[in-house]
Amino acid sequence: MAALNDEQVMLRDMAREWADNELPTTAFRKMRDAAPATGFDPEAWSTIGQMGWAGIVIPEAFGGSEFGYLSLGLVVEQLGRNLAASPLSSTTAAASAIVMGTSDKAKRDWLARLASAEAVATLAIDEGGLHSGKIAASVSGGKLSGTKKFVAEGDGADVFVVAATDGLYLVAKGEGVTVTSREMADNRSHADVAFAEAPAEKLGGTDLTQAIVDRATAVITAEMLGMADSAFNQTLDYLKQRVQFGQVLSTFQALQHRMAKMKTELELMRSVVEGALEAIDSGRSDIDQAVSLAKAVANDTLRLVSREMVQLHGGVGMTDEFDAGLYLKRAAVLETMWGTASYHRDRFARLNGY
Amino acid sequence: MASAAELDRPSDSLEGFRQEARSWLEANFPQALRGKDNAMSAVDGPTEETAEQKAWREAMGAKGWGVPTWPTEFGGGGLTREQARVLGEEMMRIGAWNPIGGMGVMMFGPTLLEYGSEAQKQQHIPGIVRGEVRWCQGYSEPGAGSDLASLQTFAEDHGDHYIVNGQKTWTSGGQWADKCFALVRTGKTQKHAGISFLLIDMDAEGVETRPIKLISGASPFCETFFTNVKVHKENLVGREGQGWEIGTRLLQHERNSLSGGGGSQGRMNQGEPIPSIAKKYRELDESGKLADSDLRTRIIKHEMDQRAFALTLRRAALEAKGNAGPSAATSVMKNVGARITQDRAELAIEIMGMQGLGWEGEGFSHEELATTRTWLWGKAVSIYGGSSEIQNNVIAKRILGMLDHQ
C-alpha cells in the first residue's frame, strides 16, 4: 500500500463507502438491463461530479482539486471493486490532455464542465480492435478525418480527444462526428467514432498522445486492481462457507495454496499500479516504463483471479445470476484496452534497450 | 466376439466393409446436407429439424450406425471397433456427421447395456439408437456438486412404486428431455450405499424444470424439481443401493466422451486453427512470422499441447484395445482436454482483441461473436462432468495411490 496522506485515506474510504452504498454490482445489473444509450447512470455520474472526483486531475483554477493520479486511482479502484459503470476514467484522461495541452480555449471551454461532471469526455485513439500505436487519422485546415474503434464511453461523450498522425486534437460532438455503438461482452459503452472533416482544436504533438495514453492506461490498471481485489475476496468468502465432503472448501490444502498464490500476485499488482500512478504524480522521466510494468502485471493478475473466480465457484460461477461472469467479461475487455500483456512486455523491453 | 449378424455380413474383410459403408453413405447422406455443419449439435439446444436432417437421422437410426458398436439385438450397428473406425473415416470423407447423439448415446446407453435388465434394455435402447428419445442427467444438487454422494433427493418406498421428492441442478437439456436417469436416495443412513439409480419420465406429474441462464447468454442447463413424483419400480436400474456403483460407471463414460473428440468440447476445438486466425488478425514480419513474439510463443505451446493430446488419445485407444470401457486414466484426458479448450478460447479472443469480445451487433462477424460465446461457455468444461479438482483427486488417489492422511 502506498503511503497515503490523510486526505487520500479519507478520499479512499469515502469512495469505498459510496460505491458500496450507491453502486454495488446490483446497480450495474440494473443499468445493464435498462440499457441506457450512454451506458451509465447519469445520476451517479452527477454525484461523482458533486463529490469532486471528476476534477481530481484538473487544476483548482478550473474548478478541480488537482489531487493527482494516485488519488484518482484510489477512487477508480473503489468503483472497480463493484464494477460501477461511470465515465470517470475516460473523462479524467481526456481532461488531462486538455490540462497538459497548449490550447487555452480548450481549457476555458471544457475543464470546468468536466470537473463538475456536467460534460463527459473520452479518448479516441485506436483505429482497430487492438492497441497498436498506429494512427492514420489526419488533420488538414483545422478539420480532422479518420475512424476510431471501440472508443470507451463513446456513446455518452460530449467531446473527444482524438489522436491524429501529428498529435492530439479536441473535437466536440456534432459537426462531422458519427457515433456507432458497439455491443460488447462487458455491457459497457464502447463506440466506433467516425470523424469526417470535423472541426478540431490542436492540443499537442505525438509526445502528448503518448503521455495521455500512459495516463489512461495507469487509470484503468486501478480499475483492474479493484476488480481483482474484489473478485479474490468474494472467492475467499465462498470457499470459507461452501461445504462439500463434510468440510468447508477452504480447509482443502490444494485450494489454500491456490488462494495463497493469488494473494501473492495481488500484492505485486498493487505495488506496480500504485507505482505507475505515483510516477505520474511526481513527473518522473520513466512513466512509460512504470505504466507498461503496471499494465502487464495487471493483465496477468486480473486474468488469473477472474478465471479462478469462476472455476472455484464451480457451477454457480457459470450462472448469469452470480457476479463472477460480470468480472470475467469486464476483465477481458480491460486486458485488451490500451494494450495486451504481450504488447506491454515488448514495450518494456524496448524502453530498456533490449 | 462376433454376433450372428456379423457372421452373416457379406463383407467379411475390412476393405469389403469400407466399400459397403461408402456406398450406403453415398445413397443415404442427403445431398442437401453436404458441406454443411451439423446444426443439431448447437450448444444452445435443439433446433428444428429440416426434412433432410430428419431423413438422415432416420436412415442412420434404422441402420444402427449412430451407435456403431452397440449390439444389433437392440438396434445397434453391431460393428467391431475397426469397422466403426472405418465408418467414421468414410463419413468424414464425404462430410457426413453422426445425427444420433446426446446423453443417451454418450453415457446412459452404455451404462444400461452393462447394468440394465433385459426388459429395460428392450424398452430404452432402441429409442436412443434411433435418436427419438432424449435423456437428461439428474445427478448434481445445489448442495451436492463435487461431493455428489451427499445428494438428498429421496425416493420413498411405496410397495410397487417410489414417491420422489427433491431438487436436481445442472440438468443438461432438462427442458427438452423426455426422460431422466437420476441418482436418488432410497436409504437415509448410509451415504453411498443409500443411493439408487432411477429412470424418471420428464413429463410425469410433479416434474418441473427451470432453465439456468449462463454467463454466455445460453441456457443449456436446468434446475429440475421433483414434487411427489410417482415412479414404478420397474424403472430401478440394478438393485436398491447399487446406484453409486452404476452412477460412477456412467461418469466414466461421460468423462470419456468429454475428453475425446466427441461431445461439445470436441466441437469447440474444431474450426479455424489458431495460427490461421492469428495470421488474419495480427501483423506479420517480413519473414511471415507473427510480429508479436510473446503471443507467438504461447500459440506454439498451445499447438504442441494439442498434438501431444491427440497422440495421447490415440495411444490410449490402442492400449485399451480389448479392454472394456473407460478407466481412471480418463481423468487425465478430461483435464488435458479442458485445458486445451480453454487455452484455445483465451488465445482466440486475445488475437482478435476487441473484435473477439463482441456480444451482438453488425460490427462483428458471425465467427467473432461465436468466439466470445465459445470462450465464456468454455469456462464450464473444467467444472462439469467432475471439475478439474475432482479429476486431480481421482488421478492422485486411484492412479498414484496417494491417500488422505487419516
mmCIF file of C-alpha atoms in Angstrom, chain B residues 15-281:
data_model
loop_
_atom_site.group_PDB
_atom_site.id
_atom_site.type_symbol
_atom_site.label_atom_id
_atom_site.label_comp_id
_atom_site.label_asym_id
_atom_site.label_seq_id
_atom_site.Cartn_x
_atom_site.Cartn_y
_atom_site.Cartn_z
ATOM 1 C CA GLU B 15 -11.932 -53.418 -47.101
ATOM 2 C CA GLY B 16 -15.205 -55.050 -48.023
ATOM 3 C CA PHE B 17 -16.868 -53.228 -45.180
ATOM 4 C CA ARG B 18 -15.370 -49.948 -46.351
ATOM 5 C CA GLN B 19 -16.992 -50.427 -49.741
ATOM 6 C CA GLU B 20 -20.293 -51.307 -48.129
ATOM 7 C CA ALA B 21 -20.154 -48.246 -45.858
ATOM 8 C CA ARG B 22 -19.153 -45.980 -48.723
ATOM 9 C CA SER B 23 -21.992 -46.982 -50.992
ATOM 10 C CA TRP B 24 -24.541 -46.892 -48.174
ATOM 11 C CA LEU B 25 -23.424 -43.386 -47.170
ATOM 12 C CA GLU B 26 -23.472 -42.223 -50.797
ATOM 13 C CA ALA B 27 -27.019 -43.480 -51.100
ATOM 14 C CA ASN B 28 -28.300 -42.176 -47.785
ATOM 15 C CA PHE B 29 -26.491 -38.973 -46.776
ATOM 16 C CA PRO B 30 -28.689 -36.272 -48.326
ATOM 17 C CA GLN B 31 -27.068 -34.110 -50.983
ATOM 18 C CA ALA B 32 -28.579 -31.021 -49.411
ATOM 19 C CA LEU B 33 -26.610 -31.555 -46.186
ATOM 20 C CA ARG B 34 -23.199 -31.909 -47.779
ATOM 21 C CA GLY B 35 -20.732 -29.235 -46.828
ATOM 22 C CA LYS B 36 -22.996 -28.030 -44.026
ATOM 23 C CA ASP B 37 -22.319 -28.047 -40.291
ATOM 24 C CA ASN B 38 -24.217 -30.328 -38.004
ATOM 25 C CA ALA B 39 -26.881 -27.846 -36.962
ATOM 26 C CA MET B 40 -28.284 -30.327 -34.482
ATOM 27 C CA SER B 41 -25.245 -30.088 -32.254
ATOM 28 C CA ALA B 42 -25.665 -26.474 -31.179
ATOM 29 C CA VAL B 43 -24.722 -25.819 -27.566
ATOM 30 C CA ASP B 44 -27.843 -23.705 -27.149
ATOM 31 C CA GLY B 45 -30.195 -26.641 -27.614
ATOM 32 C CA PRO B 46 -32.048 -28.408 -30.329
ATOM 33 C CA THR B 47 -33.042 -26.595 -33.463
ATOM 34 C CA GLU B 48 -35.913 -27.523 -35.741
ATOM 35 C CA GLU B 49 -35.016 -30.437 -37.978
ATOM 36 C CA THR B 50 -35.240 -29.904 -41.699
ATOM 37 C CA ALA B 51 -36.728 -32.683 -43.862
ATOM 38 C CA GLU B 52 -33.209 -33.705 -44.947
ATOM 39 C CA GLN B 53 -31.904 -33.769 -41.401
ATOM 40 C CA LYS B 54 -34.864 -35.904 -40.359
ATOM 41 C CA ALA B 55 -34.301 -38.301 -43.250
ATOM 42 C CA TRP B 56 -30.631 -38.601 -42.364
ATOM 43 C CA ARG B 57 -31.360 -39.237 -38.675
ATOM 44 C CA GLU B 58 -33.952 -41.862 -39.561
ATOM 45 C CA ALA B 59 -31.636 -43.592 -42.022
ATOM 46 C CA MET B 60 -28.774 -43.752 -39.532
ATOM 47 C CA GLY B 61 -31.190 -44.737 -36.770
ATOM 48 C CA ALA B 62 -32.631 -47.626 -38.762
ATOM 49 C CA LYS B 63 -29.152 -48.780 -39.763
ATOM 50 C CA GLY B 64 -27.923 -48.543 -36.170
ATOM 51 C CA TRP B 65 -24.751 -46.778 -37.286
ATOM 52 C CA GLY B 66 -25.249 -43.818 -34.961
ATOM 53 C CA VAL B 67 -24.101 -46.233 -32.253
ATOM 54 C CA PRO B 68 -21.981 -48.480 -34.461
ATOM 55 C CA THR B 69 -20.621 -50.818 -31.786
ATOM 56 C CA TRP B 70 -23.849 -51.374 -29.866
ATOM 57 C CA PRO B 71 -25.416 -54.864 -30.224
ATOM 58 C CA THR B 72 -27.799 -55.428 -33.103
ATOM 59 C CA GLU B 73 -30.415 -57.094 -30.902
ATOM 60 C CA PHE B 74 -31.337 -53.620 -29.585
ATOM 61 C CA GLY B 75 -30.946 -51.921 -32.955
ATOM 62 C CA GLY B 76 -27.251 -51.018 -32.712
ATOM 63 C CA GLY B 77 -24.799 -51.330 -35.579
ATOM 64 C CA GLY B 78 -23.082 -54.451 -34.214
ATOM 65 C CA LEU B 79 -19.790 -53.358 -35.773
ATOM 66 C CA THR B 80 -16.343 -54.148 -34.458
ATOM 67 C CA ARG B 81 -14.184 -51.225 -33.282
ATOM 68 C CA GLU B 82 -12.166 -51.426 -36.511
ATOM 69 C CA GLN B 83 -15.305 -51.333 -38.620
ATOM 70 C CA ALA B 84 -16.581 -48.385 -36.608
ATOM 71 C CA ARG B 85 -13.316 -46.576 -37.250
ATOM 72 C CA VAL B 86 -13.656 -47.246 -40.979
ATOM 73 C CA LEU B 87 -17.240 -45.996 -40.875
ATOM 74 C CA GLY B 88 -16.016 -42.808 -39.174
ATOM 75 C CA GLU B 89 -13.391 -42.314 -41.871
ATOM 76 C CA GLU B 90 -15.909 -42.816 -44.621
ATOM 77 C CA MET B 91 -18.317 -40.371 -43.013
ATOM 78 C CA MET B 92 -15.586 -37.786 -42.686
ATOM 79 C CA ARG B 93 -14.651 -38.343 -46.317
ATOM 80 C CA ILE B 94 -17.996 -37.027 -47.526
ATOM 81 C CA GLY B 95 -18.568 -34.608 -44.658
ATOM 82 C CA ALA B 96 -21.320 -36.662 -43.030
ATOM 83 C CA TRP B 97 -21.881 -36.248 -39.295
ATOM 84 C CA ASN B 98 -23.483 -38.533 -36.796
ATOM 85 C CA PRO B 99 -27.078 -37.367 -36.251
ATOM 86 C CA ILE B 100 -27.541 -39.673 -33.262
ATOM 87 C CA GLY B 101 -26.124 -38.221 -30.082
ATOM 88 C CA GLY B 102 -26.820 -36.765 -26.692
ATOM 89 C CA MET B 103 -26.567 -38.188 -23.221
ATOM 90 C CA GLY B 104 -28.401 -41.357 -24.195
ATOM 91 C CA VAL B 105 -25.613 -42.268 -26.580
ATOM 92 C CA MET B 106 -22.663 -40.881 -24.631
ATOM 93 C CA MET B 107 -23.442 -42.105 -21.144
ATOM 94 C CA PHE B 108 -26.777 -43.652 -20.379
ATOM 95 C CA GLY B 109 -26.940 -46.245 -23.176
ATOM 96 C CA PRO B 110 -23.534 -47.817 -22.492
ATOM 97 C CA THR B 111 -24.360 -47.927 -18.776
ATOM 98 C CA LEU B 112 -27.776 -49.508 -19.297
ATOM 99 C CA LEU B 113 -26.225 -52.096 -21.601
ATOM 100 C CA GLU B 114 -23.967 -53.081 -18.692
ATOM 101 C CA TYR B 115 -26.388 -52.883 -15.788
ATOM 102 C CA GLY B 116 -29.931 -52.874 -17.143
ATOM 103 C CA SER B 117 -32.340 -55.804 -17.139
ATOM 104 C CA GLU B 118 -33.293 -57.406 -20.439
ATOM 105 C CA ALA B 119 -36.672 -55.661 -20.297
ATOM 106 C CA GLN B 120 -35.076 -52.255 -19.575
ATOM 107 C CA LYS B 121 -32.688 -52.623 -22.498
ATOM 108 C CA GLN B 122 -35.545 -53.627 -24.819
ATOM 109 C CA GLN B 123 -37.569 -50.674 -23.600
ATOM 110 C CA HIS B 124 -34.947 -47.909 -23.719
ATOM 111 C CA ILE B 125 -32.047 -48.729 -26.053
ATOM 112 C CA PRO B 126 -33.915 -48.703 -29.400
ATOM 113 C CA GLY B 127 -35.225 -45.165 -28.783
ATOM 114 C CA ILE B 128 -31.665 -43.960 -28.192
ATOM 115 C CA VAL B 129 -30.374 -45.796 -31.255
ATOM 116 C CA ARG B 130 -32.967 -44.067 -33.450
ATOM 117 C CA GLY B 131 -32.378 -40.667 -31.850
ATOM 118 C CA GLU B 132 -36.008 -40.441 -30.812
ATOM 119 C CA VAL B 133 -35.776 -40.248 -27.038
ATOM 120 C CA ARG B 134 -33.778 -37.525 -25.329
ATOM 121 C CA TRP B 135 -32.252 -38.300 -21.949
ATOM 122 C CA CYS B 136 -31.035 -35.932 -19.268
ATOM 123 C CA GLN B 137 -28.923 -36.470 -16.182
ATOM 124 C CA GLY B 138 -30.317 -35.983 -12.670
ATOM 125 C CA TYR B 139 -27.148 -36.054 -10.598
ATOM 126 C CA SER B 140 -25.989 -32.738 -9.102
ATOM 127 C CA GLU B 141 -27.982 -30.907 -6.471
ATOM 128 C CA PRO B 142 -27.452 -27.414 -5.057
ATOM 129 C CA GLY B 143 -25.706 -28.931 -2.022
ATOM 130 C CA ALA B 144 -24.163 -31.880 -3.857
ATOM 131 C CA GLY B 145 -21.799 -30.868 -6.628
ATOM 132 C CA SER B 146 -18.274 -32.205 -6.333
ATOM 133 C CA ASP B 147 -19.469 -34.175 -3.298
ATOM 134 C CA LEU B 148 -22.141 -35.916 -5.312
ATOM 135 C CA ALA B 149 -22.760 -38.659 -2.749
ATOM 136 C CA SER B 150 -24.229 -36.113 -0.347
ATOM 137 C CA LEU B 151 -27.314 -35.887 -2.594
ATOM 138 C CA GLN B 152 -30.674 -35.601 -0.820
ATOM 139 C CA THR B 153 -33.370 -36.282 -3.443
ATOM 140 C CA PHE B 154 -35.403 -39.008 -1.773
ATOM 141 C CA ALA B 155 -37.331 -41.905 -3.303
ATOM 142 C CA GLU B 156 -39.728 -43.237 -0.695
ATOM 143 C CA ASP B 157 -40.751 -46.902 -0.967
ATOM 144 C CA HIS B 158 -44.497 -47.360 -1.611
ATOM 145 C CA GLY B 159 -44.582 -51.069 -2.451
ATOM 146 C CA ASP B 160 -44.655 -51.267 -6.261
ATOM 147 C CA HIS B 161 -43.520 -47.687 -6.743
ATOM 148 C CA TYR B 162 -41.474 -44.829 -5.269
ATOM 149 C CA ILE B 163 -42.520 -41.284 -4.486
ATOM 150 C CA VAL B 164 -39.650 -38.964 -5.397
ATOM 151 C CA ASN B 165 -39.048 -35.544 -3.828
ATOM 152 C CA GLY B 166 -36.069 -33.256 -4.244
ATOM 153 C CA GLN B 167 -34.191 -30.866 -6.476
ATOM 154 C CA LYS B 168 -31.556 -31.501 -9.120
ATOM 155 C CA THR B 169 -29.449 -28.880 -10.849
ATOM 156 C CA TRP B 170 -27.218 -28.595 -13.948
ATOM 157 C CA THR B 171 -29.693 -30.845 -15.733
ATOM 158 C CA SER B 172 -28.326 -30.543 -19.278
ATOM 159 C CA GLY B 173 -31.142 -30.089 -21.746
ATOM 160 C CA GLY B 174 -33.682 -30.796 -18.994
ATOM 161 C CA GLN B 175 -36.217 -28.528 -20.665
ATOM 162 C CA TRP B 176 -36.107 -30.636 -23.850
ATOM 163 C CA ALA B 177 -35.611 -34.107 -22.385
ATOM 164 C CA ASP B 178 -38.142 -36.955 -22.461
ATOM 165 C CA LYS B 179 -36.552 -38.955 -19.667
ATOM 166 C CA CYS B 180 -34.098 -38.552 -16.837
ATOM 167 C CA PHE B 181 -31.633 -41.001 -15.323
ATOM 168 C CA ALA B 182 -31.313 -39.905 -11.734
ATOM 169 C CA LEU B 183 -29.390 -40.721 -8.604
ATOM 170 C CA VAL B 184 -31.805 -40.756 -5.697
ATOM 171 C CA ARG B 185 -31.577 -41.684 -2.053
ATOM 172 C CA THR B 186 -33.508 -44.844 -1.062
ATOM 173 C CA GLY B 187 -31.681 -45.180 2.243
ATOM 174 C CA LYS B 188 -31.054 -42.372 4.668
ATOM 175 C CA THR B 189 -28.478 -43.883 6.979
ATOM 176 C CA GLN B 190 -25.660 -44.848 4.638
ATOM 177 C CA LYS B 191 -24.069 -42.230 2.395
ATOM 178 C CA HIS B 192 -23.010 -44.209 -0.697
ATOM 179 C CA ALA B 193 -24.986 -47.410 -0.070
ATOM 180 C CA GLY B 194 -28.234 -45.437 0.247
ATOM 181 C CA ILE B 195 -28.135 -44.302 -3.384
ATOM 182 C CA SER B 196 -30.132 -45.873 -6.216
ATOM 183 C CA PHE B 197 -30.254 -45.340 -9.977
ATOM 184 C CA LEU B 198 -33.766 -44.477 -11.145
ATOM 185 C CA LEU B 199 -35.327 -43.644 -14.525
ATOM 186 C CA ILE B 200 -37.934 -40.883 -14.413
ATOM 187 C CA ASP B 201 -40.309 -39.582 -17.088
ATOM 188 C CA MET B 202 -39.817 -35.847 -17.511
ATOM 189 C CA ASP B 203 -43.498 -35.396 -18.356
ATOM 190 C CA ALA B 204 -44.639 -37.159 -15.179
ATOM 191 C CA GLU B 205 -46.786 -35.171 -12.800
ATOM 192 C CA GLY B 206 -44.666 -33.240 -10.297
ATOM 193 C CA VAL B 207 -41.605 -32.728 -12.526
ATOM 194 C CA GLU B 208 -40.755 -29.110 -13.199
ATOM 195 C CA THR B 209 -37.759 -27.559 -14.962
ATOM 196 C CA ARG B 210 -36.440 -24.047 -14.817
ATOM 197 C CA PRO B 211 -33.656 -23.061 -17.270
ATOM 198 C CA ILE B 212 -30.481 -21.541 -15.787
ATOM 199 C CA LYS B 213 -29.074 -18.605 -17.740
ATOM 200 C CA LEU B 214 -25.306 -18.856 -18.109
ATOM 201 C CA ILE B 215 -22.643 -16.177 -18.463
ATOM 202 C CA SER B 216 -22.517 -16.957 -22.187
ATOM 203 C CA GLY B 217 -26.189 -15.999 -22.500
ATOM 204 C CA ALA B 218 -27.281 -19.572 -23.287
ATOM 205 C CA SER B 219 -29.421 -21.764 -21.047
ATOM 206 C CA PRO B 220 -28.352 -25.341 -21.756
ATOM 207 C CA PHE B 221 -28.975 -26.419 -18.142
ATOM 208 C CA CYS B 222 -31.989 -26.518 -15.856
ATOM 209 C CA GLU B 223 -32.909 -26.740 -12.273
ATOM 210 C CA THR B 224 -35.248 -29.721 -12.017
ATOM 211 C CA PHE B 225 -37.759 -30.072 -9.212
ATOM 212 C CA PHE B 226 -39.422 -33.358 -8.217
ATOM 213 C CA THR B 227 -42.549 -32.983 -6.104
ATOM 214 C CA ASN B 228 -44.279 -36.252 -5.136
ATOM 215 C CA VAL B 229 -43.372 -37.860 -8.446
ATOM 216 C CA LYS B 230 -44.611 -41.435 -8.750
ATOM 217 C CA VAL B 231 -42.069 -43.808 -10.332
ATOM 218 C CA HIS B 232 -42.765 -47.523 -10.819
ATOM 219 C CA LYS B 233 -40.114 -49.893 -9.515
ATOM 220 C CA GLU B 234 -39.521 -51.375 -12.973
ATOM 221 C CA ASN B 235 -37.549 -48.142 -13.506
ATOM 222 C CA LEU B 236 -34.945 -49.001 -10.901
ATOM 223 C CA VAL B 237 -31.685 -49.997 -12.637
ATOM 224 C CA GLY B 238 -29.717 -52.644 -10.753
ATOM 225 C CA ARG B 239 -30.512 -53.169 -7.092
ATOM 226 C CA GLU B 240 -31.552 -50.642 -4.476
ATOM 227 C CA GLY B 241 -28.317 -49.196 -3.111
ATOM 228 C CA GLN B 242 -26.334 -50.046 -6.254
ATOM 229 C CA GLY B 243 -26.821 -46.525 -7.599
ATOM 230 C CA TRP B 244 -23.400 -45.211 -6.624
ATOM 231 C CA GLU B 245 -21.625 -48.024 -8.477
ATOM 232 C CA ILE B 246 -23.776 -47.601 -11.589
ATOM 233 C CA GLY B 247 -23.679 -43.821 -11.409
ATOM 234 C CA THR B 248 -19.889 -43.790 -11.129
ATOM 235 C CA ARG B 249 -19.587 -46.093 -14.108
ATOM 236 C CA LEU B 250 -21.761 -43.706 -16.083
ATOM 237 C CA LEU B 251 -19.497 -40.804 -15.086
ATOM 238 C CA GLN B 252 -16.550 -42.671 -16.551
ATOM 239 C CA HIS B 253 -18.433 -42.916 -19.829
ATOM 240 C CA GLU B 254 -19.184 -39.209 -19.558
ATOM 241 C CA ARG B 255 -15.558 -38.256 -18.906
ATOM 242 C CA ASN B 256 -14.513 -40.486 -21.733
ATOM 243 C CA SER B 257 -16.800 -38.736 -24.181
ATOM 244 C CA LEU B 258 -15.939 -35.294 -22.778
ATOM 245 C CA SER B 259 -12.221 -35.852 -23.108
ATOM 246 C CA GLY B 260 -12.201 -37.334 -26.585
ATOM 247 C CA GLY B 261 -13.058 -35.994 -29.967
ATOM 248 C CA GLY B 262 -16.777 -36.339 -29.302
ATOM 249 C CA GLY B 263 -19.013 -34.169 -27.207
ATOM 250 C CA SER B 264 -19.287 -30.437 -27.127
ATOM 251 C CA GLN B 265 -15.637 -29.982 -26.267
ATOM 252 C CA GLY B 266 -14.547 -31.724 -29.418
ATOM 253 C CA ARG B 267 -16.829 -29.457 -31.404
ATOM 254 C CA MET B 268 -15.454 -26.357 -29.734
ATOM 255 C CA ASN B 269 -11.923 -27.241 -30.742
ATOM 256 C CA GLN B 270 -12.911 -27.645 -34.323
ATOM 257 C CA GLY B 271 -12.970 -24.724 -36.665
ATOM 258 C CA GLU B 272 -10.229 -22.467 -37.859
ATOM 259 C CA PRO B 273 -6.816 -23.264 -36.366
ATOM 260 C CA ILE B 274 -5.414 -20.622 -34.006
ATOM 261 C CA PRO B 275 -2.332 -19.867 -36.177
ATOM 262 C CA SER B 276 -4.553 -19.130 -39.130
ATOM 263 C CA ILE B 277 -6.763 -16.799 -37.054
ATOM 264 C CA ALA B 278 -3.613 -15.065 -35.839
ATOM 265 C CA LYS B 279 -2.368 -14.514 -39.377
ATOM 266 C CA LYS B 280 -5.672 -12.872 -40.249
ATOM 267 C CA TYR B 281 -5.862 -10.501 -37.306
#
